Amino acid sequence: MKTVSIAIDGPAGAGKSTIARQLAHELGFRYVDTGAIYRTVAYFMDLWGVSPKDADGVNRYIDELTVGIEYDESGLQHMMMNGMDVTNDIRTQEISQKASLISAHACVREMLLDMQRDMAKQYNVVMDGRDIGTVVLPKATVKIFLTASAEVRAKRRCDELTAKGQKAKYETILKEIQQRDYQDTHRDIAPLKMARDSIKVDTSEMTIAEVVAAIREIIREKTGL
Ligand code: DC
């Protein structure tokens, strides 16, 4: 069976996961959050006390890790680290930064590549990340590059944390976002960049519903779905 794949790439905080999840729901596709896979590796290395910048350490420990993706009845993606569900543990600011550094290592990207491609071979997917349209699924049916200014992304993240009752300082969050943008776009292997055949959607001035509707329309035009 030929599957349909929607690749959504873009920088941290552009709204990829919220939008990809909604689109997957509307289309009846599987949502694959590839950032969560890198976060799982970062979390594992952190538990073993390996610095995300330590290439030798990462190389030495990577064989000890088995990453699994499971879906519950509601379609929610669960990340399994050597059989243990770490879905909630990987959602911290610290792991965000570490995942960005961990993802630069060749051994990490190689290990995760087939896993991502297999998902798209087996299922119709909306897959979000940094290199989906460029490296993981260069033949994706539809490619979207979702972006927004760093200031807007920092403001959104700030509001999100405040709404959850967590402390959030705009300046600190903006700096973290800028640092992650730099790391993700400047690494040697599979850096974040727009694929040539990708459609850019700048969400700075758009609501979530508007973005979902706009991308839904692009998908309809390209696939008839
Ligand atoms: O999307 P996220 O914030 O959960 O991703 C965490 C980090 O993982 C991100 O800063 C870079 C890395 N990543 C990647 O290199 N390639 C992907 N396809 C997805 C994420």
PDB file of C-alpha atoms and ligand atoms in Angstrom:
ATOM      1  CA  MET A   1       0.000   0.000   0.000  1.00  0.00           C
ATOM      2  CA  LYS A   2       1.313   3.444  -0.869  1.00  0.00           C
ATOM      3  CA  THR A   3       1.125   5.679   2.158  1.00  0.00           C
ATOM      4  CA  VAL A   4       0.666   9.439   2.396  1.00  0.00           C
ATOM      5  CA  SER A   5       3.137  11.482   4.407  1.00  0.00           C
ATOM      6  CA  ILE A   6       2.866  15.088   5.514  1.00  0.00           C
ATOM      7  CA  ALA A   7       6.246  16.490   6.630  1.00  0.00           C
ATOM      8  CA  ILE A   8       6.215  19.505   8.919  1.00  0.00           C
ATOM      9  CA  ASP A   9       9.568  21.051   9.750  1.00  0.00           C
ATOM     10  CA  GLY A  10      10.478  24.248  11.522  1.00  0.00           C
ATOM     11  CA  PRO A  11      12.217  25.816  14.495  1.00  0.00           C
ATOM     12  CA  ALA A  12      11.388  25.260  18.160  1.00  0.00           C
ATOM     13  CA  GLY A  13       8.132  26.830  19.262  1.00  0.00           C
ATOM     14  CA  ALA A  14       6.612  27.471  15.823  1.00  0.00           C
ATOM     15  CA  GLY A  15       3.571  25.415  16.845  1.00  0.00           C
ATOM     16  CA  LYS A  16       4.515  22.275  14.923  1.00  0.00           C
ATOM     17  CA  SER A  17       3.274  19.703  17.427  1.00  0.00           C
ATOM     18  CA  THR A  18      -0.084  21.373  18.138  1.00  0.00           C
ATOM     19  CA  ILE A  19      -0.758  21.841  14.450  1.00  0.00           C
ATOM     20  CA  ALA A  20       0.572  18.446  13.337  1.00  0.00           C
ATOM     21  CA  ARG A  21      -1.522  16.701  16.006  1.00  0.00           C
ATOM     22  CA  GLN A  22      -4.712  18.457  14.894  1.00  0.00           C
ATOM     23  CA  LEU A  23      -4.043  17.759  11.244  1.00  0.00           C
ATOM     24  CA  ALA A  24      -3.369  14.088  11.962  1.00  0.00           C
ATOM     25  CA  HIS A  25      -6.624  13.914  13.880  1.00  0.00           C
ATOM     26  CA  GLU A  26      -8.613  15.529  11.043  1.00  0.00           C
ATOM     27  CA  LEU A  27      -7.027  13.299   8.410  1.00  0.00           C
ATOM     28  CA  GLY A  28      -7.149  10.115  10.497  1.00  0.00           C
ATOM     29  CA  PHE A  29      -3.351   9.813  10.151  1.00  0.00           C
ATOM     30  CA  ARG A  30      -0.749   8.906  12.735  1.00  0.00           C
ATOM     31  CA  TYR A  31       1.061  11.834  14.315  1.00  0.00           C
ATOM     32  CA  VAL A  32       4.791  11.218  14.689  1.00  0.00           C
ATOM     33  CA  ASP A  33       6.627  13.695  16.911  1.00  0.00           C
ATOM     34  CA  THR A  34      10.288  13.073  16.006  1.00  0.00           C
ATOM     35  CA  GLY A  35      11.578  15.630  18.535  1.00  0.00           C
ATOM     36  CA  ALA A  36      10.346  13.267  21.256  1.00  0.00           C
ATOM     37  CA  ILE A  37      12.641  10.563  19.879  1.00  0.00           C
ATOM     38  CA  TYR A  38      15.707  12.816  20.213  1.00  0.00           C
ATOM     39  CA  ARG A  39      14.504  13.873  23.650  1.00  0.00           C
ATOM     40  CA  THR A  40      14.406  10.200  24.696  1.00  0.00           C
ATOM     41  CA  VAL A  41      18.053   9.783  23.666  1.00  0.00           C
ATOM     42  CA  ALA A  42      18.954  12.978  25.573  1.00  0.00           C
ATOM     43  CA  TYR A  43      17.110  11.731  28.645  1.00  0.00           C
ATOM     44  CA  PHE A  44      18.888   8.371  28.514  1.00  0.00           C
ATOM     45  CA  MET A  45      22.334   9.989  28.222  1.00  0.00           C
ATOM     46  CA  ASP A  46      21.450  12.349  31.048  1.00  0.00           C
ATOM     47  CA  LEU A  47      20.569   9.407  33.320  1.00  0.00           C
ATOM     48  CA  TRP A  48      23.976   7.901  32.601  1.00  0.00           C
ATOM     49  CA  GLY A  49      25.702  11.226  33.246  1.00  0.00           C
ATOM     50  CA  VAL A  50      26.930  11.572  29.654  1.00  0.00           C
ATOM     51  CA  SER A  51      27.288  15.176  28.518  1.00  0.00           C
ATOM     52  CA  PRO A  52      25.354  15.787  25.269  1.00  0.00           C
ATOM     53  CA  LYS A  53      28.514  17.360  23.823  1.00  0.00           C
ATOM     54  CA  ASP A  54      30.667  14.312  24.601  1.00  0.00           C
ATOM     55  CA  ALA A  55      30.795  12.484  21.250  1.00  0.00           C
ATOM     56  CA  ASP A  56      32.836   9.558  22.636  1.00  0.00           C
ATOM     57  CA  GLY A  57      30.502   9.102  25.590  1.00  0.00           C
ATOM     58  CA  VAL A  58      27.393   9.231  23.375  1.00  0.00           C
ATOM     59  CA  ASN A  59      28.984   6.706  20.997  1.00  0.00           C
ATOM     60  CA  ARG A  60      29.849   4.391  23.868  1.00  0.00           C
ATOM     61  CA  TYR A  61      26.387   4.397  25.470  1.00  0.00           C
ATOM     62  CA  ILE A  62      24.115   4.527  22.406  1.00  0.00           C
ATOM     63  CA  ASP A  63      24.166   0.731  21.914  1.00  0.00           C
ATOM     64  CA  GLU A  64      22.708   0.294  25.389  1.00  0.00           C
ATOM     65  CA  LEU A  65      19.561   2.137  24.358  1.00  0.00           C
ATOM     66  CA  THR A  66      16.468   0.811  22.630  1.00  0.00           C
ATOM     67  CA  VAL A  67      13.981   3.509  21.670  1.00  0.00           C
ATOM     68  CA  GLY A  68      10.381   2.496  21.052  1.00  0.00           C
ATOM     69  CA  ILE A  69       7.286   4.382  19.963  1.00  0.00           C
ATOM     70  CA  GLU A  70       3.886   3.151  21.078  1.00  0.00           C
ATOM     71  CA  TYR A  71       0.419   4.609  20.572  1.00  0.00           C
ATOM     72  CA  ASP A  72      -2.452   4.383  23.023  1.00  0.00           C
ATOM     73  CA  GLU A  73      -6.145   4.092  22.050  1.00  0.00           C
ATOM     74  CA  SER A  74      -6.502   7.873  21.888  1.00  0.00           C
ATOM     75  CA  GLY A  75      -3.653   8.059  19.370  1.00  0.00           C
ATOM     76  CA  LEU A  76      -1.232   9.603  21.855  1.00  0.00           C
ATOM     77  CA  GLN A  77       2.424   8.852  21.169  1.00  0.00           C
ATOM     78  CA  HIS A  78       4.349   7.259  24.040  1.00  0.00           C
ATOM     79  CA  MET A  79       8.137   7.177  24.127  1.00  0.00           C
ATOM     80  CA  MET A  80       9.706   4.003  25.459  1.00  0.00           C
ATOM     81  CA  MET A  81      13.289   3.975  26.727  1.00  0.00           C
ATOM     82  CA  ASN A  82      14.467   0.368  27.122  1.00  0.00           C
ATOM     83  CA  GLY A  83      10.831  -0.582  27.707  1.00  0.00           C
ATOM     84  CA  MET A  84      10.120   2.216  30.183  1.00  0.00           C
ATOM     85  CA  ASP A  85       7.552   4.904  29.383  1.00  0.00           C
ATOM     86  CA  VAL A  86       9.377   8.277  29.573  1.00  0.00           C
ATOM     87  CA  THR A  87       6.763  10.347  27.695  1.00  0.00           C
ATOM     88  CA  ASN A  88       6.356  12.874  30.502  1.00  0.00           C
ATOM     89  CA  ASP A  89       9.960  12.886  31.730  1.00  0.00           C
ATOM     90  CA  ILE A  90      11.325  14.249  28.446  1.00  0.00           C
ATOM     91  CA  ARG A  91       9.240  17.466  28.480  1.00  0.00           C
ATOM     92  CA  THR A  92      11.563  19.764  30.431  1.00  0.00           C
ATOM     93  CA  GLN A  93      13.510  22.832  29.310  1.00  0.00           C
ATOM     94  CA  GLU A  94      16.728  21.071  30.293  1.00  0.00           C
ATOM     95  CA  ILE A  95      15.990  18.083  28.062  1.00  0.00           C
ATOM     96  CA  SER A  96      14.983  20.459  25.223  1.00  0.00           C
ATOM     97  CA  GLN A  97      18.451  21.987  25.243  1.00  0.00           C
ATOM     98  CA  LYS A  98      20.191  18.629  25.643  1.00  0.00           C
ATOM     99  CA  ALA A  99      18.148  17.063  22.815  1.00  0.00           C
ATOM    100  CA  SER A 100      19.257  19.876  20.529  1.00  0.00           C
ATOM    101  CA  LEU A 101      22.930  19.037  21.275  1.00  0.00           C
ATOM    102  CA  ILE A 102      22.465  15.248  21.244  1.00  0.00           C
ATOM    103  CA  SER A 103      20.790  15.401  17.840  1.00  0.00           C
ATOM    104  CA  ALA A 104      23.994  16.720  16.247  1.00  0.00           C
ATOM    105  CA  HIS A 105      25.824  13.381  16.649  1.00  0.00           C
ATOM    106  CA  ALA A 106      25.968  11.158  13.571  1.00  0.00           C
ATOM    107  CA  CYS A 107      25.489   7.919  15.550  1.00  0.00           C
ATOM    108  CA  VAL A 108      22.257   9.277  17.056  1.00  0.00           C
ATOM    109  CA  ARG A 109      20.779  10.412  13.745  1.00  0.00           C
ATOM    110  CA  GLU A 110      21.743   7.146  12.011  1.00  0.00           C
ATOM    111  CA  MET A 111      20.158   5.055  14.720  1.00  0.00           C
ATOM    112  CA  LEU A 112      16.844   6.915  14.452  1.00  0.00           C
ATOM    113  CA  LEU A 113      16.573   7.292  10.690  1.00  0.00           C
ATOM    114  CA  ASP A 114      15.140   3.883   9.760  1.00  0.00           C
ATOM    115  CA  MET A 115      12.730   3.968  12.659  1.00  0.00           C
ATOM    116  CA  GLN A 116      11.194   7.192  11.321  1.00  0.00           C
ATOM    117  CA  ARG A 117      11.148   5.967   7.717  1.00  0.00           C
ATOM    118  CA  ASP A 118       9.515   2.678   8.744  1.00  0.00           C
ATOM    119  CA  MET A 119       6.675   4.564  10.426  1.00  0.00           C
ATOM    120  CA  ALA A 120       5.971   6.444   7.198  1.00  0.00           C
ATOM    121  CA  LYS A 121       6.146   3.230   5.176  1.00  0.00           C
ATOM    122  CA  GLN A 122       3.604   1.487   7.375  1.00  0.00           C
ATOM    123  CA  TYR A 123       1.150   4.296   8.096  1.00  0.00           C
ATOM    124  CA  ASN A 124      -0.211   7.518   6.698  1.00  0.00           C
ATOM    125  CA  VAL A 125       1.594  10.055   8.855  1.00  0.00           C
ATOM    126  CA  VAL A 126       1.884  13.681   9.800  1.00  0.00           C
ATOM    127  CA  MET A 127       5.503  13.795  10.952  1.00  0.00           C
ATOM    128  CA  ASP A 128       7.097  16.861  12.498  1.00  0.00           C
ATOM    129  CA  GLY A 129      10.733  17.673  13.160  1.00  0.00           C
ATOM    130  CA  ARG A 130      13.703  19.527  11.675  1.00  0.00           C
ATOM    131  CA  ASP A 131      14.859  17.334   8.770  1.00  0.00           C
ATOM    132  CA  ILE A 132      11.752  15.412   7.733  1.00  0.00           C
ATOM    133  CA  GLY A 133      11.335  17.041   4.317  1.00  0.00           C
ATOM    134  CA  THR A 134      15.079  17.221   3.642  1.00  0.00           C
ATOM    135  CA  VAL A 135      16.478  13.908   4.927  1.00  0.00           C
ATOM    136  CA  VAL A 136      13.986  11.516   6.539  1.00  0.00           C
ATOM    137  CA  LEU A 137      11.226  11.657   3.913  1.00  0.00           C
ATOM    138  CA  PRO A 138      12.625  13.499   0.888  1.00  0.00           C
ATOM    139  CA  LYS A 139       9.668  12.143  -1.114  1.00  0.00           C
ATOM    140  CA  ALA A 140       7.007  13.192   1.398  1.00  0.00           C
ATOM    141  CA  THR A 141       3.631  13.817  -0.246  1.00  0.00           C
ATOM    142  CA  VAL A 142       3.370  17.344   1.198  1.00  0.00           C
ATOM    143  CA  LYS A 143       6.137  19.380   2.846  1.00  0.00           C
ATOM    144  CA  ILE A 144       5.434  22.330   5.103  1.00  0.00           C
ATOM    145  CA  PHE A 145       7.981  24.640   6.708  1.00  0.00           C
ATOM    146  CA  LEU A 146       6.336  26.179   9.729  1.00  0.00           C
ATOM    147  CA  THR A 147       7.953  29.251  11.169  1.00  0.00           C
ATOM    148  CA  ALA A 148       7.414  32.373  13.277  1.00  0.00           C
ATOM    149  CA  SER A 149       9.702  35.105  14.578  1.00  0.00           C
ATOM    150  CA  ALA A 150      11.834  34.166  17.605  1.00  0.00           C
ATOM    151  CA  GLU A 151      10.073  36.899  19.621  1.00  0.00           C
ATOM    152  CA  VAL A 152       6.598  35.530  18.878  1.00  0.00           C
ATOM    153  CA  ARG A 153       7.744  31.978  19.663  1.00  0.00           C
ATOM    154  CA  ALA A 154       9.253  33.089  22.972  1.00  0.00           C
ATOM    155  CA  LYS A 155       6.081  34.972  23.894  1.00  0.00           C
ATOM    156  CA  ARG A 156       3.936  31.908  23.112  1.00  0.00           C
ATOM    157  CA  ARG A 157       6.170  29.609  25.179  1.00  0.00           C
ATOM    158  CA  CYS A 158       6.080  32.127  28.023  1.00  0.00           C
ATOM    159  CA  ASP A 159       2.262  32.257  27.955  1.00  0.00           C
ATOM    160  CA  GLU A 160       2.096  28.457  27.822  1.00  0.00           C
ATOM    161  CA  LEU A 161       4.281  28.062  30.923  1.00  0.00           C
ATOM    162  CA  THR A 162       2.452  30.824  32.811  1.00  0.00           C
ATOM    163  CA  ALA A 163      -0.884  29.153  32.017  1.00  0.00           C
ATOM    164  CA  LYS A 164       0.496  25.946  33.550  1.00  0.00           C
ATOM    165  CA  GLY A 165       1.390  27.903  36.675  1.00  0.00           C
ATOM    166  CA  GLN A 166       5.131  27.627  35.977  1.00  0.00           C
ATOM    167  CA  LYS A 167       7.641  30.468  36.245  1.00  0.00           C
ATOM    168  CA  ALA A 168       8.610  31.999  32.909  1.00  0.00           C
ATOM    169  CA  LYS A 169      10.960  34.858  32.103  1.00  0.00           C
ATOM    170  CA  TYR A 170      10.557  36.154  28.561  1.00  0.00           C
ATOM    171  CA  GLU A 171      14.216  37.194  28.125  1.00  0.00           C
ATOM    172  CA  THR A 172      15.511  33.793  29.291  1.00  0.00           C
ATOM    173  CA  ILE A 173      13.109  31.894  27.036  1.00  0.00           C
ATOM    174  CA  LEU A 174      13.975  34.100  24.046  1.00  0.00           C
ATOM    175  CA  LYS A 175      17.691  33.423  24.604  1.00  0.00           C
ATOM    176  CA  GLU A 176      17.058  29.665  24.844  1.00  0.00           C
ATOM    177  CA  ILE A 177      15.037  29.697  21.637  1.00  0.00           C
ATOM    178  CA  GLN A 178      17.735  31.672  19.815  1.00  0.00           C
ATOM    179  CA  GLN A 179      20.397  29.281  21.067  1.00  0.00           C
ATOM    180  CA  ARG A 180      18.401  26.235  19.969  1.00  0.00           C
ATOM    181  CA  ASP A 181      17.735  27.831  16.552  1.00  0.00           C
ATOM    182  CA  TYR A 182      21.466  28.392  16.139  1.00  0.00           C
ATOM    183  CA  GLN A 183      22.379  24.823  17.148  1.00  0.00           C
ATOM    184  CA  ASP A 184      19.648  23.231  15.034  1.00  0.00           C
ATOM    185  CA  THR A 185      20.521  25.228  11.895  1.00  0.00           C
ATOM    186  CA  HIS A 186      24.319  25.078  12.202  1.00  0.00           C
ATOM    187  CA  ARG A 187      25.024  21.397  12.861  1.00  0.00           C
ATOM    188  CA  ASP A 188      26.879  19.484  10.136  1.00  0.00           C
ATOM    189  CA  ILE A 189      24.405  16.635   9.702  1.00  0.00           C
ATOM    190  CA  ALA A 190      20.790  17.216   8.678  1.00  0.00           C
ATOM    191  CA  PRO A 191      20.558  20.836   9.894  1.00  0.00           C
ATOM    192  CA  LEU A 192      17.197  22.538  10.067  1.00  0.00           C
ATOM    193  CA  LYS A 193      16.557  24.105   6.685  1.00  0.00           C
ATOM    194  CA  MET A 194      13.682  24.477   4.305  1.00  0.00           C
ATOM    195  CA  ALA A 195      13.439  21.789   1.618  1.00  0.00           C
ATOM    196  CA  ARG A 196      13.327  23.233  -1.893  1.00  0.00           C
ATOM    197  CA  ASP A 197       9.860  21.808  -2.506  1.00  0.00           C
ATOM    198  CA  SER A 198       8.507  22.848   0.889  1.00  0.00           C
ATOM    199  CA  ILE A 199       5.740  25.409   1.403  1.00  0.00           C
ATOM    200  CA  LYS A 200       6.546  28.064   3.985  1.00  0.00           C
ATOM    201  CA  VAL A 201       3.847  29.039   6.465  1.00  0.00           C
ATOM    202  CA  ASP A 202       4.712  31.947   8.779  1.00  0.00           C
ATOM    203  CA  THR A 203       2.468  31.626  11.821  1.00  0.00           C
ATOM    204  CA  SER A 204       3.554  34.886  13.550  1.00  0.00           C
ATOM    205  CA  GLU A 205       0.256  36.626  12.839  1.00  0.00           C
ATOM    206  CA  MET A 206      -1.999  33.561  12.649  1.00  0.00           C
ATOM    207  CA  THR A 207      -4.104  31.654  15.148  1.00  0.00           C
ATOM    208  CA  ILE A 208      -3.761  27.873  15.473  1.00  0.00           C
ATOM    209  CA  ALA A 209      -7.119  27.379  13.752  1.00  0.00           C
ATOM    210  CA  GLU A 210      -6.011  29.577  10.834  1.00  0.00           C
ATOM    211  CA  VAL A 211      -2.757  27.662  10.425  1.00  0.00           C
ATOM    212  CA  VAL A 212      -4.518  24.287  10.529  1.00  0.00           C
ATOM    213  CA  ALA A 213      -7.065  25.484   7.956  1.00  0.00           C
ATOM    214  CA  ALA A 214      -4.343  26.861   5.668  1.00  0.00           C
ATOM    215  CA  ILE A 215      -2.320  23.639   5.741  1.00  0.00           C
ATOM    216  CA  ARG A 216      -5.447  21.525   5.396  1.00  0.00           C
ATOM    217  CA  GLU A 217      -6.184  23.446   2.192  1.00  0.00           C
ATOM    218  CA  ILE A 218      -2.644  22.846   0.878  1.00  0.00           C
ATOM    219  CA  ILE A 219      -3.053  19.114   1.569  1.00  0.00           C
ATOM    220  CA  ARG A 220      -6.438  19.088  -0.158  1.00  0.00           C
ATOM    221  CA  GLU A 221      -5.012  20.804  -3.244  1.00  0.00           C
ATOM    222  CA  LYS A 222      -2.038  18.430  -3.427  1.00  0.00           C
ATOM    223  CA  THR A 223      -3.716  15.126  -2.594  1.00  0.00           C
ATOM    224  CA  GLY A 224      -7.457  15.565  -2.929  1.00  0.00           C
ATOM    225  CA  LEU A 225      -7.784  14.323   0.682  1.00  0.00           C
TER     226      LEU A 225
HETATM  227  O1   DC B   1      10.797  19.424  18.420  1.00  0.00           O
HETATM  228  P1   DC B   1      11.504  19.325  19.774  1.00  0.00           P
HETATM  229  O2   DC B   1      11.673  20.636  20.459  1.00  0.00           O
HETATM  230  O3   DC B   1      10.880  18.314  20.656  1.00  0.00           O
HETATM  231  O4   DC B   1      12.985  18.786  19.410  1.00  0.00           O
HETATM  232  C1   DC B   1      14.016  18.683  20.349  1.00  0.00           C
HETATM  233  C2   DC B   1      15.358  18.725  19.624  1.00  0.00           C
HETATM  234  O5   DC B   1      15.535  17.545  18.841  1.00  0.00           O
HETATM  235  C3   DC B   1      15.536  19.879  18.645  1.00  0.00           C
HETATM  236  O6   DC B   1      16.090  21.032  19.261  1.00  0.00           O
HETATM  237  C4   DC B   1      16.454  19.321  17.588  1.00  0.00           C
HETATM  238  C5   DC B   1      16.242  17.831  17.638  1.00  0.00           C
HETATM  239  N1   DC B   1      15.484  17.326  16.496  1.00  0.00           N
HETATM  240  C6   DC B   1      16.184  17.022  15.360  1.00  0.00           C
HETATM  241  O7   DC B   1      17.386  17.231  15.305  1.00  0.00           O
HETATM  242  N2   DC B   1      15.556  16.480  14.285  1.00  0.00           N
HETATM  243  C7   DC B   1      14.240  16.254  14.320  1.00  0.00           C
HETATM  244  N3   DC B   1      13.647  15.710  13.245  1.00  0.00           N
HETATM  245  C8   DC B   1      13.484  16.594  15.476  1.00  0.00           C
HETATM  246  C9   DC B   1      14.142  17.145  16.544  1.00  0.00           C
END
